[in-house]
PDB file of C-alpha atoms in Angstrom:
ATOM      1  CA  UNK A   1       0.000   0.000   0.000  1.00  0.00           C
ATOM      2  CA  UNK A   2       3.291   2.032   1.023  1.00  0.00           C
ATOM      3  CA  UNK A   3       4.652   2.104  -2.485  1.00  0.00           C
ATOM      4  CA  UNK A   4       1.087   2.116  -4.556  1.00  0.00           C
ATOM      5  CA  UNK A   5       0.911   5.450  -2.545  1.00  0.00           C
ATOM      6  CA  UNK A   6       4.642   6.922  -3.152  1.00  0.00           C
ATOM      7  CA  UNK A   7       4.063   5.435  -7.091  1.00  0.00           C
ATOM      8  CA  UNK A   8       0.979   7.514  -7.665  1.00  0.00           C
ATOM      9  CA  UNK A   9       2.522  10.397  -5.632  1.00  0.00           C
ATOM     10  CA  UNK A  10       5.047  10.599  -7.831  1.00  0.00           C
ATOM     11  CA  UNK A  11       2.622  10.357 -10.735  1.00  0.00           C
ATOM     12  CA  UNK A  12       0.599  13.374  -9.959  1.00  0.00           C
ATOM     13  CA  UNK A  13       3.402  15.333  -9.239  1.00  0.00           C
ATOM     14  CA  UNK A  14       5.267  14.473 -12.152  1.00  0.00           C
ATOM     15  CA  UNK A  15       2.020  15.286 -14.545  1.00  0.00           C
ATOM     16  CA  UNK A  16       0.976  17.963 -12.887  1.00  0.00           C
ATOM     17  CA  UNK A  17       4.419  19.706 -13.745  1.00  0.00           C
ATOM     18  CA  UNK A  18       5.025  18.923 -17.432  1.00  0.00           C
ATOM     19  CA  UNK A  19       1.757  20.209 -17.524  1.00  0.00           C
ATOM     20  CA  UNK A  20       2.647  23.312 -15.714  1.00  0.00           C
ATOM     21  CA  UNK A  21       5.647  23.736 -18.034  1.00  0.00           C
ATOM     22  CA  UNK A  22       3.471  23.641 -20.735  1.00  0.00           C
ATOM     23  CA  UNK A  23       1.271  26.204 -19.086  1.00  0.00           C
ATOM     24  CA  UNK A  24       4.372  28.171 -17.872  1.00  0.00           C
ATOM     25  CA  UNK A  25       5.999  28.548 -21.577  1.00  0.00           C
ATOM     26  CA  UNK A  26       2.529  30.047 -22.973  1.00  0.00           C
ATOM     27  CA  UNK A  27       2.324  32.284 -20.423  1.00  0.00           C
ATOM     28  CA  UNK A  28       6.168  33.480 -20.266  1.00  0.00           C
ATOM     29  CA  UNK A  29       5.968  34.113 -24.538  1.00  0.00           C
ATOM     30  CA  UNK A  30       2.185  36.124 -23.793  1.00  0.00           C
ATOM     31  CA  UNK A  31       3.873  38.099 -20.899  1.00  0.00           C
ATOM     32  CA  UNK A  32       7.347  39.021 -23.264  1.00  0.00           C
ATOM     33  CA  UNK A  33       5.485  40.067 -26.989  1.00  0.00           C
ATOM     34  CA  UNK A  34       5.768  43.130 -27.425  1.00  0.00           C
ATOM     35  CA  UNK A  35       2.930  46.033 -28.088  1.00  0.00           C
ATOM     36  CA  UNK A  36       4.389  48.628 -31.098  1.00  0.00           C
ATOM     37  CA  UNK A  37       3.113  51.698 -32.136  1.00  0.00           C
ATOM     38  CA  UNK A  38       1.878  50.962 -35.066  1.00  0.00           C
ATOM     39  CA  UNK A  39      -0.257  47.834 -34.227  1.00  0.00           C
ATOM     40  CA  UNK A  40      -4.258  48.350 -34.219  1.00  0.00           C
ATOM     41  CA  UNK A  41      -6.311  49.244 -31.007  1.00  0.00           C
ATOM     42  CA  UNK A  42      -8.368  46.006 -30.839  1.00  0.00           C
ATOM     43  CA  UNK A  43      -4.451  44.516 -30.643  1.00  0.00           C
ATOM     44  CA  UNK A  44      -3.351  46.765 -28.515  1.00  0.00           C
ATOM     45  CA  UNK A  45      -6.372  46.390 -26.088  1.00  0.00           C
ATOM     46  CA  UNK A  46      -6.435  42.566 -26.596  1.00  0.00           C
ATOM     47  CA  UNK A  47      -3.157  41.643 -25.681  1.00  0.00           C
ATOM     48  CA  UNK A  48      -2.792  44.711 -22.485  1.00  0.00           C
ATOM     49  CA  UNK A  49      -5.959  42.588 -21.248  1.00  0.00           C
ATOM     50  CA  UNK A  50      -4.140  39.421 -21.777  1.00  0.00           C
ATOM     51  CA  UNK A  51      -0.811  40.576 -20.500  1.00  0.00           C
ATOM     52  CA  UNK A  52      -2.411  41.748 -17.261  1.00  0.00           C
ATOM     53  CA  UNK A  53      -4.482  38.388 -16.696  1.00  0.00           C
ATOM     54  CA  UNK A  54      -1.203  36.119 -16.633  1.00  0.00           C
ATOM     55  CA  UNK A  55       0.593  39.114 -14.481  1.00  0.00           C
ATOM     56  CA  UNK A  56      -1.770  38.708 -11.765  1.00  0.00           C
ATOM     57  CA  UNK A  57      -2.007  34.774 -12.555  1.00  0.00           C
ATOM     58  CA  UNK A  58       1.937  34.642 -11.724  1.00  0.00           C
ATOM     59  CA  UNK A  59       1.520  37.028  -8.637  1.00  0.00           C
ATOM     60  CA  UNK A  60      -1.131  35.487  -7.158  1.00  0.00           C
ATOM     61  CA  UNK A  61      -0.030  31.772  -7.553  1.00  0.00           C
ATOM     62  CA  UNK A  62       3.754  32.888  -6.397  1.00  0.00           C
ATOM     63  CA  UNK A  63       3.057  34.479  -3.817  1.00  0.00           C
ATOM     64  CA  UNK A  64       0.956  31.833  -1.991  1.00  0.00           C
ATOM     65  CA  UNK A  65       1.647  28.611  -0.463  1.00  0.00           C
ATOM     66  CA  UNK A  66       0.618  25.822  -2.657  1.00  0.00           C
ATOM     67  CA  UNK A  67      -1.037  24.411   0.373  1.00  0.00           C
ATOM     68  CA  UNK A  68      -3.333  27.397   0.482  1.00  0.00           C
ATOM     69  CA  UNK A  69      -3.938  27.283  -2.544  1.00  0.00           C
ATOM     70  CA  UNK A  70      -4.888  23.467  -2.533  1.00  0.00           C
ATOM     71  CA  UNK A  71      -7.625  24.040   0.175  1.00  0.00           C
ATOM     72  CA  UNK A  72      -9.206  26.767  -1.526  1.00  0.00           C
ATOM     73  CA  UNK A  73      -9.384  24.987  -5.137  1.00  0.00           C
ATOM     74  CA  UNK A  74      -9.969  21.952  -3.435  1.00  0.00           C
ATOM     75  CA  UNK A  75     -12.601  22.901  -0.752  1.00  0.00           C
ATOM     76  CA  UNK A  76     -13.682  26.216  -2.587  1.00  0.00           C
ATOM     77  CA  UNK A  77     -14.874  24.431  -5.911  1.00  0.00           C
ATOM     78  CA  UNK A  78     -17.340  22.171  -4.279  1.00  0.00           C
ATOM     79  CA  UNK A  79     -18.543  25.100  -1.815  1.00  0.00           C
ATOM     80  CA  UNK A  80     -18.935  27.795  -3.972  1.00  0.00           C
ATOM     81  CA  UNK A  81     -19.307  26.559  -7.345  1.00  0.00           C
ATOM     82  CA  UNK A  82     -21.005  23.004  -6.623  1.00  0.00           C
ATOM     83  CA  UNK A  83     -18.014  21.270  -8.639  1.00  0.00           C
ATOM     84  CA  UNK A  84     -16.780  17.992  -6.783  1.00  0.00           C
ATOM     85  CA  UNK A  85     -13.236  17.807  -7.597  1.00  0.00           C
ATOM     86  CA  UNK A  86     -11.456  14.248  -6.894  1.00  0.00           C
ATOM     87  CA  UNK A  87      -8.688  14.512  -4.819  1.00  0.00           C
ATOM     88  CA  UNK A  88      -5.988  12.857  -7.987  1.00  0.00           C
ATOM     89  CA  UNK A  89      -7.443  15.310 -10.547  1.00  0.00           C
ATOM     90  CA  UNK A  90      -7.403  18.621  -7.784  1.00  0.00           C
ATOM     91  CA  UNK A  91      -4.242  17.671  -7.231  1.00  0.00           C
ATOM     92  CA  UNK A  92      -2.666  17.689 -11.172  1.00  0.00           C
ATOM     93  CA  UNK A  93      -4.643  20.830 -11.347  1.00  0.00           C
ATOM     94  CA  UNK A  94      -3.269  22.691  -8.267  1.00  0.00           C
ATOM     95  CA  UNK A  95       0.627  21.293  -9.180  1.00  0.00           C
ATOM     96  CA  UNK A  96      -0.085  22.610 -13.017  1.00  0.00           C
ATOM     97  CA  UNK A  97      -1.096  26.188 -11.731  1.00  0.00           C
ATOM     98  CA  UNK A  98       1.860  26.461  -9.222  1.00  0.00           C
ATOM     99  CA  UNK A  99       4.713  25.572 -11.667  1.00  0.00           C
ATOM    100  CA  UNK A 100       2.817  27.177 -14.396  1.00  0.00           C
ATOM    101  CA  UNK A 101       3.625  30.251 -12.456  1.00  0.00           C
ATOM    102  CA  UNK A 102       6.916  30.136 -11.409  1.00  0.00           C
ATOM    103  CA  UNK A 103       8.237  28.411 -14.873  1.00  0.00           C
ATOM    104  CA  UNK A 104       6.145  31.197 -16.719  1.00  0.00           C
ATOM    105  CA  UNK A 105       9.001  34.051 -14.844  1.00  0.00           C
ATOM    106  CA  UNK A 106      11.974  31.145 -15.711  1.00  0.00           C
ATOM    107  CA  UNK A 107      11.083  31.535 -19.791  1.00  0.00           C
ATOM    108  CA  UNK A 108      10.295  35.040 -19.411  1.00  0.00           C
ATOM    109  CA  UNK A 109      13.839  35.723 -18.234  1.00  0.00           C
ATOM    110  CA  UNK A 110      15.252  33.604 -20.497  1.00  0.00           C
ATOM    111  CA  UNK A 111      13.699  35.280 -23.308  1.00  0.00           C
ATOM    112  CA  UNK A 112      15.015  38.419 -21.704  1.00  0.00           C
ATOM    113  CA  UNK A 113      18.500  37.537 -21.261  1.00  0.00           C
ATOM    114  CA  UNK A 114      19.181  37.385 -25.017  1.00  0.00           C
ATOM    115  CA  UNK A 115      21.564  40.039 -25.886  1.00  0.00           C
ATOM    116  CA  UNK A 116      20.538  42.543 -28.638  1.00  0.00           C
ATOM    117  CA  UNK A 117      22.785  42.055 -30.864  1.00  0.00           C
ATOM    118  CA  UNK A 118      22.867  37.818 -30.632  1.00  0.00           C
ATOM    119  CA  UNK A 119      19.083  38.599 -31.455  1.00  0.00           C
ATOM    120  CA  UNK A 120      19.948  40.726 -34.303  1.00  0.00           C
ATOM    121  CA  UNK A 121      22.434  38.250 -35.428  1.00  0.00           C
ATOM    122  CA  UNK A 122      20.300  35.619 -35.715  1.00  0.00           C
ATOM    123  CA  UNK A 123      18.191  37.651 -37.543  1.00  0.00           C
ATOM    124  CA  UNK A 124      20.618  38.458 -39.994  1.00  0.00           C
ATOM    125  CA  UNK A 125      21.124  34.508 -40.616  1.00  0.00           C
ATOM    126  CA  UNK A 126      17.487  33.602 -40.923  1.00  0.00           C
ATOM    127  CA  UNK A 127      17.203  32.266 -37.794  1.00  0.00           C
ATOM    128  CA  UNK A 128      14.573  33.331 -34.645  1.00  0.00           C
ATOM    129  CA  UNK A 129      15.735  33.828 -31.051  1.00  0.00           C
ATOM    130  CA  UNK A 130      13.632  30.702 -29.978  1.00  0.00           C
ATOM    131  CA  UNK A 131      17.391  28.467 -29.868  1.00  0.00           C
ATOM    132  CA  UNK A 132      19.116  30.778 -28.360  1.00  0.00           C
ATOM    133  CA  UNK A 133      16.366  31.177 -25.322  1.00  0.00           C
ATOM    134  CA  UNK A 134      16.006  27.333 -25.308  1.00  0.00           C
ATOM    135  CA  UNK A 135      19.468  27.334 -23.462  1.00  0.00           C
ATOM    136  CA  UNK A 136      18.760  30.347 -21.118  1.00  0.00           C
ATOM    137  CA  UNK A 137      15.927  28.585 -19.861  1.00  0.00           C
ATOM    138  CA  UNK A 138      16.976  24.511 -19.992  1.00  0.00           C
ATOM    139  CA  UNK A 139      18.980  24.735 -16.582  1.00  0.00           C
ATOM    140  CA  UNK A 140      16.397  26.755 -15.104  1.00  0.00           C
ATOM    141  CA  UNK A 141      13.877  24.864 -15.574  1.00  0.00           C
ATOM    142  CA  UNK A 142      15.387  21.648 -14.744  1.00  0.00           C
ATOM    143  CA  UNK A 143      16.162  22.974 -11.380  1.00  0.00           C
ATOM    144  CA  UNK A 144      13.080  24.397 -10.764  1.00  0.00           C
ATOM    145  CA  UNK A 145      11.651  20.694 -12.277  1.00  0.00           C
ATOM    146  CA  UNK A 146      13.402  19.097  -9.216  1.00  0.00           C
ATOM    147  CA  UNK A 147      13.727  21.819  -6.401  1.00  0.00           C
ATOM    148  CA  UNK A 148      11.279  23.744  -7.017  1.00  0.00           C
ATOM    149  CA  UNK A 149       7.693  21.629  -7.835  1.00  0.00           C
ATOM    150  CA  UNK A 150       8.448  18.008  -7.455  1.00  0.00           C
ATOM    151  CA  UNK A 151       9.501  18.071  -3.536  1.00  0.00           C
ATOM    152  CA  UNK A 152       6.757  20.875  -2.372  1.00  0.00           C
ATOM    153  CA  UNK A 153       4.128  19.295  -4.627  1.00  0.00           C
ATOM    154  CA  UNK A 154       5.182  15.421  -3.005  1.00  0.00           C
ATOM    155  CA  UNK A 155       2.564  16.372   0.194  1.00  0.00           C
ATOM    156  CA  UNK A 156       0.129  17.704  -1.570  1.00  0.00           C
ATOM    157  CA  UNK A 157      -2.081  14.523  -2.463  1.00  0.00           C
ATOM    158  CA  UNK A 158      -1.932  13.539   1.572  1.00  0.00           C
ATOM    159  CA  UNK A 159      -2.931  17.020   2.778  1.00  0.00           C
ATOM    160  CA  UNK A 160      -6.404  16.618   0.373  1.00  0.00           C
ATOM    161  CA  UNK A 161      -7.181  13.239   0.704  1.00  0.00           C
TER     162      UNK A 161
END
Protein backbone atom coordinates (compact mmCIF):
# COMPACT_ATOMS: atom_id res chain seq x y z
CA UNK A 1 0.00 0.00 0.00
CA UNK A 2 3.29 2.03 1.02
CA UNK A 3 4.65 2.10 -2.48
CA UNK A 4 1.09 2.12 -4.56
CA UNK A 5 0.91 5.45 -2.54
CA UNK A 6 4.64 6.92 -3.15
CA UNK A 7 4.06 5.43 -7.09
CA UNK A 8 0.98 7.51 -7.67
CA UNK A 9 2.52 10.40 -5.63
CA UNK A 10 5.05 10.60 -7.83
CA UNK A 11 2.62 10.36 -10.74
CA UNK A 12 0.60 13.37 -9.96
CA UNK A 13 3.40 15.33 -9.24
CA UNK A 14 5.27 14.47 -12.15
CA UNK A 15 2.02 15.29 -14.55
CA UNK A 16 0.98 17.96 -12.89
CA UNK A 17 4.42 19.71 -13.75
CA UNK A 18 5.03 18.92 -17.43
CA UNK A 19 1.76 20.21 -17.52
CA UNK A 20 2.65 23.31 -15.71
CA UNK A 21 5.65 23.74 -18.03
CA UNK A 22 3.47 23.64 -20.73
CA UNK A 23 1.27 26.20 -19.09
CA UNK A 24 4.37 28.17 -17.87
CA UNK A 25 6.00 28.55 -21.58
CA UNK A 26 2.53 30.05 -22.97
CA UNK A 27 2.32 32.28 -20.42
CA UNK A 28 6.17 33.48 -20.27
CA UNK A 29 5.97 34.11 -24.54
CA UNK A 30 2.19 36.12 -23.79
CA UNK A 31 3.87 38.10 -20.90
CA UNK A 32 7.35 39.02 -23.26
CA UNK A 33 5.48 40.07 -26.99
CA UNK A 34 5.77 43.13 -27.43
CA UNK A 35 2.93 46.03 -28.09
CA UNK A 36 4.39 48.63 -31.10
CA UNK A 37 3.11 51.70 -32.14
CA UNK A 38 1.88 50.96 -35.07
CA UNK A 39 -0.26 47.83 -34.23
CA UNK A 40 -4.26 48.35 -34.22
CA UNK A 41 -6.31 49.24 -31.01
CA UNK A 42 -8.37 46.01 -30.84
CA UNK A 43 -4.45 44.52 -30.64
CA UNK A 44 -3.35 46.76 -28.51
CA UNK A 45 -6.37 46.39 -26.09
CA UNK A 46 -6.44 42.57 -26.60
CA UNK A 47 -3.16 41.64 -25.68
CA UNK A 48 -2.79 44.71 -22.49
CA UNK A 49 -5.96 42.59 -21.25
CA UNK A 50 -4.14 39.42 -21.78
CA UNK A 51 -0.81 40.58 -20.50
CA UNK A 52 -2.41 41.75 -17.26
CA UNK A 53 -4.48 38.39 -16.70
CA UNK A 54 -1.20 36.12 -16.63
CA UNK A 55 0.59 39.11 -14.48
CA UNK A 56 -1.77 38.71 -11.77
CA UNK A 57 -2.01 34.77 -12.56
CA UNK A 58 1.94 34.64 -11.72
CA UNK A 59 1.52 37.03 -8.64
CA UNK A 60 -1.13 35.49 -7.16
CA UNK A 61 -0.03 31.77 -7.55
CA UNK A 62 3.75 32.89 -6.40
CA UNK A 63 3.06 34.48 -3.82
CA UNK A 64 0.96 31.83 -1.99
CA UNK A 65 1.65 28.61 -0.46
CA UNK A 66 0.62 25.82 -2.66
CA UNK A 67 -1.04 24.41 0.37
CA UNK A 68 -3.33 27.40 0.48
CA UNK A 69 -3.94 27.28 -2.54
CA UNK A 70 -4.89 23.47 -2.53
CA UNK A 71 -7.62 24.04 0.17
CA UNK A 72 -9.21 26.77 -1.53
CA UNK A 73 -9.38 24.99 -5.14
CA UNK A 74 -9.97 21.95 -3.43
CA UNK A 75 -12.60 22.90 -0.75
CA UNK A 76 -13.68 26.22 -2.59
CA UNK A 77 -14.87 24.43 -5.91
CA UNK A 78 -17.34 22.17 -4.28
CA UNK A 79 -18.54 25.10 -1.82
CA UNK A 80 -18.93 27.79 -3.97
CA UNK A 81 -19.31 26.56 -7.35
CA UNK A 82 -21.01 23.00 -6.62
CA UNK A 83 -18.01 21.27 -8.64
CA UNK A 84 -16.78 17.99 -6.78
CA UNK A 85 -13.24 17.81 -7.60
CA UNK A 86 -11.46 14.25 -6.89
CA UNK A 87 -8.69 14.51 -4.82
CA UNK A 88 -5.99 12.86 -7.99
CA UNK A 89 -7.44 15.31 -10.55
CA UNK A 90 -7.40 18.62 -7.78
CA UNK A 91 -4.24 17.67 -7.23
CA UNK A 92 -2.67 17.69 -11.17
CA UNK A 93 -4.64 20.83 -11.35
CA UNK A 94 -3.27 22.69 -8.27
CA UNK A 95 0.63 21.29 -9.18
CA UNK A 96 -0.08 22.61 -13.02
CA UNK A 97 -1.10 26.19 -11.73
CA UNK A 98 1.86 26.46 -9.22
CA UNK A 99 4.71 25.57 -11.67
CA UNK A 100 2.82 27.18 -14.40
CA UNK A 101 3.62 30.25 -12.46
CA UNK A 102 6.92 30.14 -11.41
CA UNK A 103 8.24 28.41 -14.87
CA UNK A 104 6.15 31.20 -16.72
CA UNK A 105 9.00 34.05 -14.84
CA UNK A 106 11.97 31.14 -15.71
CA UNK A 107 11.08 31.53 -19.79
CA UNK A 108 10.29 35.04 -19.41
CA UNK A 109 13.84 35.72 -18.23
CA UNK A 110 15.25 33.60 -20.50
CA UNK A 111 13.70 35.28 -23.31
CA UNK A 112 15.02 38.42 -21.70
CA UNK A 113 18.50 37.54 -21.26
CA UNK A 114 19.18 37.38 -25.02
CA UNK A 115 21.56 40.04 -25.89
CA UNK A 116 20.54 42.54 -28.64
CA UNK A 117 22.79 42.05 -30.86
CA UNK A 118 22.87 37.82 -30.63
CA UNK A 119 19.08 38.60 -31.46
CA UNK A 120 19.95 40.73 -34.30
CA UNK A 121 22.43 38.25 -35.43
CA UNK A 122 20.30 35.62 -35.72
CA UNK A 123 18.19 37.65 -37.54
CA UNK A 124 20.62 38.46 -39.99
CA UNK A 125 21.12 34.51 -40.62
CA UNK A 126 17.49 33.60 -40.92
CA UNK A 127 17.20 32.27 -37.79
CA UNK A 128 14.57 33.33 -34.65
CA UNK A 129 15.74 33.83 -31.05
CA UNK A 130 13.63 30.70 -29.98
CA UNK A 131 17.39 28.47 -29.87
CA UNK A 132 19.12 30.78 -28.36
CA UNK A 133 16.37 31.18 -25.32
CA UNK A 134 16.01 27.33 -25.31
CA UNK A 135 19.47 27.33 -23.46
CA UNK A 136 18.76 30.35 -21.12
CA UNK A 137 15.93 28.59 -19.86
CA UNK A 138 16.98 24.51 -19.99
CA UNK A 139 18.98 24.73 -16.58
CA UNK A 140 16.40 26.76 -15.10
CA UNK A 141 13.88 24.86 -15.57
CA UNK A 142 15.39 21.65 -14.74
CA UNK A 143 16.16 22.97 -11.38
CA UNK A 144 13.08 24.40 -10.76
CA UNK A 145 11.65 20.69 -12.28
CA UNK A 146 13.40 19.10 -9.22
CA UNK A 147 13.73 21.82 -6.40
CA UNK A 148 11.28 23.74 -7.02
CA UNK A 149 7.69 21.63 -7.84
CA UNK A 150 8.45 18.01 -7.45
CA UNK A 151 9.50 18.07 -3.54
CA UNK A 152 6.76 20.87 -2.37
CA UNK A 153 4.13 19.30 -4.63
CA UNK A 154 5.18 15.42 -3.01
CA UNK A 155 2.56 16.37 0.19
CA UNK A 156 0.13 17.70 -1.57
CA UNK A 157 -2.08 14.52 -2.46
CA UNK A 158 -1.93 13.54 1.57
CA UNK A 159 -2.93 17.02 2.78
CA UNK A 160 -6.40 16.62 0.37
CA UNK A 161 -7.18 13.24 0.70
Amino acid sequence: MFLEGTWLTLYIAVAGTILGFLLGYIIGIIQDIRINEGDSILKKGIFKILKAICRIYVEVFRDTPMIVQAMVIYYGSSTLFGIDLKPFNAAIFIILLNTGAYMSETVRGGINSIDVGQIEGAKALGMGYVPMQMWGTIYPLARGFVRGTIFPSLDLPFAMG
